[in-house]
Amino acid sequence: MDSAYNRLIELGIRPSIQRVAIMKYLLTHHSHPTVEDVFLALKKQLPTVSRTTVYNTLRMLSEYHAVSMITIDDHRVCYDGVTEPHAHFFCKRCEKVYDFEAMEMPKYTGKIGEGFRIDDTQLYYKGLCPKCLAAMEAVEKVS
């Protein structure tokens, strides 16, 4: 059986053709796509899929913790099929999001207040990726 299909079943989500395709895309593309990225990629194989369907499905998958919604960038929301704890790095120049899966995630052990429950924790770093940093340094050497 397809791992995307099985993941939806395990979470109690009815596996429609569109939901399975979207889940499969996120499990196989670790590029932290936006709604538009997923829509354009799936439009080729599912000509009847709409942006609204992709948007609503990604929101629903996020609510079920099947995918992570990444809001590291002020201009867009990205999605990640990897739900195991890991950090993200956002390059402020090329705007790519990178995973840091091997990093040890900090664990909050203190109380945040009476009656609060933590459902999600995300760790983001922002800066320049190696490629953009090298490009900027090359320009500075020429100047």
mmCIF file of C-alpha atoms in Angstrom:
data_model
loop_
_atom_site.group_PDB
_atom_site.id
_atom_site.type_symbol
_atom_site.label_atom_id
_atom_site.label_comp_id
_atom_site.label_asym_id
_atom_site.label_seq_id
_atom_site.Cartn_x
_atom_site.Cartn_y
_atom_site.Cartn_z
ATOM 1 C CA MET A 1 0.000 0.000 0.000
ATOM 2 C CA ASP A 2 1.061 3.601 -0.581
ATOM 3 C CA SER A 3 2.681 5.277 2.450
ATOM 4 C CA ALA A 4 0.708 8.505 1.867
ATOM 5 C CA TYR A 5 -2.545 6.522 1.808
ATOM 6 C CA ASN A 6 -1.571 4.618 4.968
ATOM 7 C CA ARG A 7 -0.581 7.799 6.789
ATOM 8 C CA LEU A 8 -3.990 9.331 6.095
ATOM 9 C CA ILE A 9 -5.783 6.174 7.279
ATOM 10 C CA GLU A 10 -3.692 6.080 10.491
ATOM 11 C CA LEU A 11 -4.738 9.651 11.261
ATOM 12 C CA GLY A 12 -8.413 8.987 10.568
ATOM 13 C CA ILE A 13 -8.478 11.079 7.387
ATOM 14 C CA ARG A 14 -10.593 9.836 4.469
ATOM 15 C CA PRO A 15 -8.071 9.220 1.648
ATOM 16 C CA SER A 16 -9.494 10.940 -1.453
ATOM 17 C CA ILE A 17 -7.460 10.994 -4.664
ATOM 18 C CA GLN A 18 -6.504 14.644 -4.065
ATOM 19 C CA ARG A 19 -5.555 14.106 -0.406
ATOM 20 C CA VAL A 20 -3.361 11.116 -1.221
ATOM 21 C CA ALA A 21 -1.669 13.030 -4.064
ATOM 22 C CA ILE A 22 -0.985 16.056 -1.837
ATOM 23 C CA MET A 23 0.297 13.898 1.032
ATOM 24 C CA LYS A 24 2.482 11.886 -1.352
ATOM 25 C CA TYR A 25 3.917 15.096 -2.824
ATOM 26 C CA LEU A 26 4.898 16.366 0.625
ATOM 27 C CA LEU A 27 6.422 13.026 1.605
ATOM 28 C CA THR A 28 8.561 12.915 -1.543
ATOM 29 C CA HIS A 29 9.455 16.610 -1.993
ATOM 30 C CA HIS A 30 11.360 18.081 0.932
ATOM 31 C CA SER A 31 11.506 21.556 -0.601
ATOM 32 C CA HIS A 32 8.988 23.091 1.846
ATOM 33 C CA PRO A 33 6.479 23.945 -0.888
ATOM 34 C CA THR A 34 3.782 26.596 -0.740
ATOM 35 C CA VAL A 35 0.144 26.005 -1.714
ATOM 36 C CA GLU A 36 0.991 27.363 -5.168
ATOM 37 C CA ASP A 37 3.997 25.025 -5.538
ATOM 38 C CA VAL A 38 1.884 21.973 -4.682
ATOM 39 C CA PHE A 39 -0.957 23.124 -6.937
ATOM 40 C CA LEU A 40 1.303 23.657 -9.963
ATOM 41 C CA ALA A 41 3.051 20.312 -9.452
ATOM 42 C CA LEU A 42 -0.179 18.325 -9.079
ATOM 43 C CA LYS A 43 -2.119 20.145 -11.814
ATOM 44 C CA LYS A 44 -0.190 18.089 -14.384
ATOM 45 C CA GLN A 45 -1.357 14.729 -13.024
ATOM 46 C CA LEU A 46 -4.722 15.898 -11.620
ATOM 47 C CA PRO A 47 -6.090 18.493 -14.065
ATOM 48 C CA THR A 48 -9.287 18.906 -12.018
ATOM 49 C CA VAL A 49 -7.511 19.872 -8.770
ATOM 50 C CA SER A 50 -8.026 23.489 -7.689
ATOM 51 C CA ARG A 51 -5.955 25.876 -5.595
ATOM 52 C CA THR A 52 -8.789 25.930 -3.069
ATOM 53 C CA THR A 53 -8.674 22.134 -2.742
ATOM 54 C CA VAL A 54 -4.901 22.216 -2.223
ATOM 55 C CA TYR A 55 -5.189 25.053 0.314
ATOM 56 C CA ASN A 56 -7.998 23.383 2.274
ATOM 57 C CA THR A 57 -6.294 19.983 2.197
ATOM 58 C CA LEU A 58 -2.963 21.366 3.430
ATOM 59 C CA ARG A 59 -4.736 23.220 6.249
ATOM 60 C CA MET A 60 -6.613 20.054 7.221
ATOM 61 C CA LEU A 61 -3.445 17.923 7.084
ATOM 62 C CA SER A 62 -1.763 20.485 9.323
ATOM 63 C CA GLU A 63 -4.624 20.348 11.841
ATOM 64 C CA TYR A 64 -4.248 16.544 11.988
ATOM 65 C CA HIS A 65 -0.454 16.935 12.408
ATOM 66 C CA ALA A 66 0.116 14.979 9.190
ATOM 67 C CA VAL A 67 2.218 17.893 7.903
ATOM 68 C CA SER A 68 3.806 20.935 9.509
ATOM 69 C CA MET A 69 2.850 24.465 8.547
ATOM 70 C CA ILE A 70 5.983 26.607 8.420
ATOM 71 C CA THR A 71 5.556 30.353 8.886
ATOM 72 C CA ILE A 72 9.251 31.284 9.036
ATOM 73 C CA ASP A 73 8.858 33.711 6.115
ATOM 74 C CA ASP A 74 6.652 36.803 6.464
ATOM 75 C CA HIS A 75 5.472 36.533 2.850
ATOM 76 C CA ARG A 76 4.315 32.921 2.543
ATOM 77 C CA VAL A 77 3.354 29.744 4.338
ATOM 78 C CA CYS A 78 5.284 26.570 3.510
ATOM 79 C CA TYR A 79 4.454 22.970 4.331
ATOM 80 C CA ASP A 80 6.666 20.113 5.469
ATOM 81 C CA GLY A 81 5.825 16.418 5.266
ATOM 82 C CA VAL A 82 8.496 15.658 7.863
ATOM 83 C CA THR A 83 6.732 15.909 11.215
ATOM 84 C CA GLU A 84 9.516 14.545 13.424
ATOM 85 C CA PRO A 85 11.138 17.289 15.521
ATOM 86 C CA HIS A 86 13.716 19.250 13.556
ATOM 87 C CA ALA A 87 14.811 22.855 13.072
ATOM 88 C CA HIS A 88 14.516 25.024 9.975
ATOM 89 C CA PHE A 89 16.902 27.573 8.499
ATOM 90 C CA PHE A 90 15.567 30.358 6.263
ATOM 91 C CA CYS A 91 17.991 32.024 3.870
ATOM 92 C CA LYS A 92 17.097 35.713 3.760
ATOM 93 C CA ARG A 93 18.652 36.094 0.306
ATOM 94 C CA CYS A 94 17.382 33.139 -1.785
ATOM 95 C CA GLU A 95 14.394 32.490 0.528
ATOM 96 C CA LYS A 96 14.935 28.720 0.629
ATOM 97 C CA VAL A 97 14.055 26.774 3.760
ATOM 98 C CA TYR A 98 16.469 24.063 4.896
ATOM 99 C CA ASP A 99 15.940 21.215 7.367
ATOM 100 C CA PHE A 100 18.329 20.538 10.209
ATOM 101 C CA GLU A 101 17.117 17.095 11.219
ATOM 102 C CA ALA A 102 20.229 16.022 13.096
ATOM 103 C CA MET A 103 20.033 18.922 15.525
ATOM 104 C CA GLU A 104 18.970 18.257 19.067
ATOM 105 C CA MET A 105 15.790 20.210 19.636
ATOM 106 C CA PRO A 106 15.609 22.140 22.893
ATOM 107 C CA LYS A 107 12.977 20.811 25.246
ATOM 108 C CA TYR A 108 10.957 23.201 27.344
ATOM 109 C CA THR A 109 10.624 21.667 30.789
ATOM 110 C CA GLY A 110 9.289 24.605 32.769
ATOM 111 C CA LYS A 111 5.705 25.653 33.241
ATOM 112 C CA ILE A 112 4.286 28.292 30.956
ATOM 113 C CA GLY A 113 1.287 28.964 33.140
ATOM 114 C CA GLU A 114 -1.745 27.370 34.692
ATOM 115 C CA GLY A 115 -4.125 25.824 32.166
ATOM 116 C CA PHE A 116 -1.881 26.100 29.100
ATOM 117 C CA ARG A 117 -1.104 23.186 26.776
ATOM 118 C CA ILE A 118 1.718 23.190 24.226
ATOM 119 C CA ASP A 119 0.632 21.592 20.932
ATOM 120 C CA ASP A 120 3.437 22.666 18.641
ATOM 121 C CA THR A 121 6.973 23.959 18.914
ATOM 122 C CA GLN A 122 9.018 25.200 15.984
ATOM 123 C CA LEU A 123 12.637 26.284 15.958
ATOM 124 C CA TYR A 124 13.705 28.642 13.164
ATOM 125 C CA TYR A 125 17.043 30.144 12.264
ATOM 126 C CA LYS A 126 17.444 32.963 9.744
ATOM 127 C CA GLY A 127 20.565 34.061 7.924
ATOM 128 C CA LEU A 128 22.445 33.231 4.731
ATOM 129 C CA CYS A 129 22.910 29.768 3.252
ATOM 130 C CA PRO A 130 26.440 28.724 2.157
ATOM 131 C CA LYS A 131 25.733 29.435 -1.529
ATOM 132 C CA CYS A 132 24.382 32.955 -0.901
ATOM 133 C CA LEU A 133 27.113 33.731 1.612
ATOM 134 C CA ALA A 134 29.792 32.713 -0.903
ATOM 135 C CA ALA A 135 28.134 34.835 -3.609
ATOM 136 C CA MET A 136 28.029 37.879 -1.320
ATOM 137 C CA GLU A 137 31.666 37.405 -0.292
ATOM 138 C CA ALA A 138 32.691 37.136 -3.955
ATOM 139 C CA VAL A 139 30.929 40.433 -4.729
ATOM 140 C CA GLU A 140 32.591 42.107 -1.729
ATOM 141 C CA LYS A 141 36.043 40.964 -2.912
ATOM 142 C CA VAL A 142 35.427 42.493 -6.351
ATOM 143 C CA SER A 143 34.190 45.802 -4.898
#
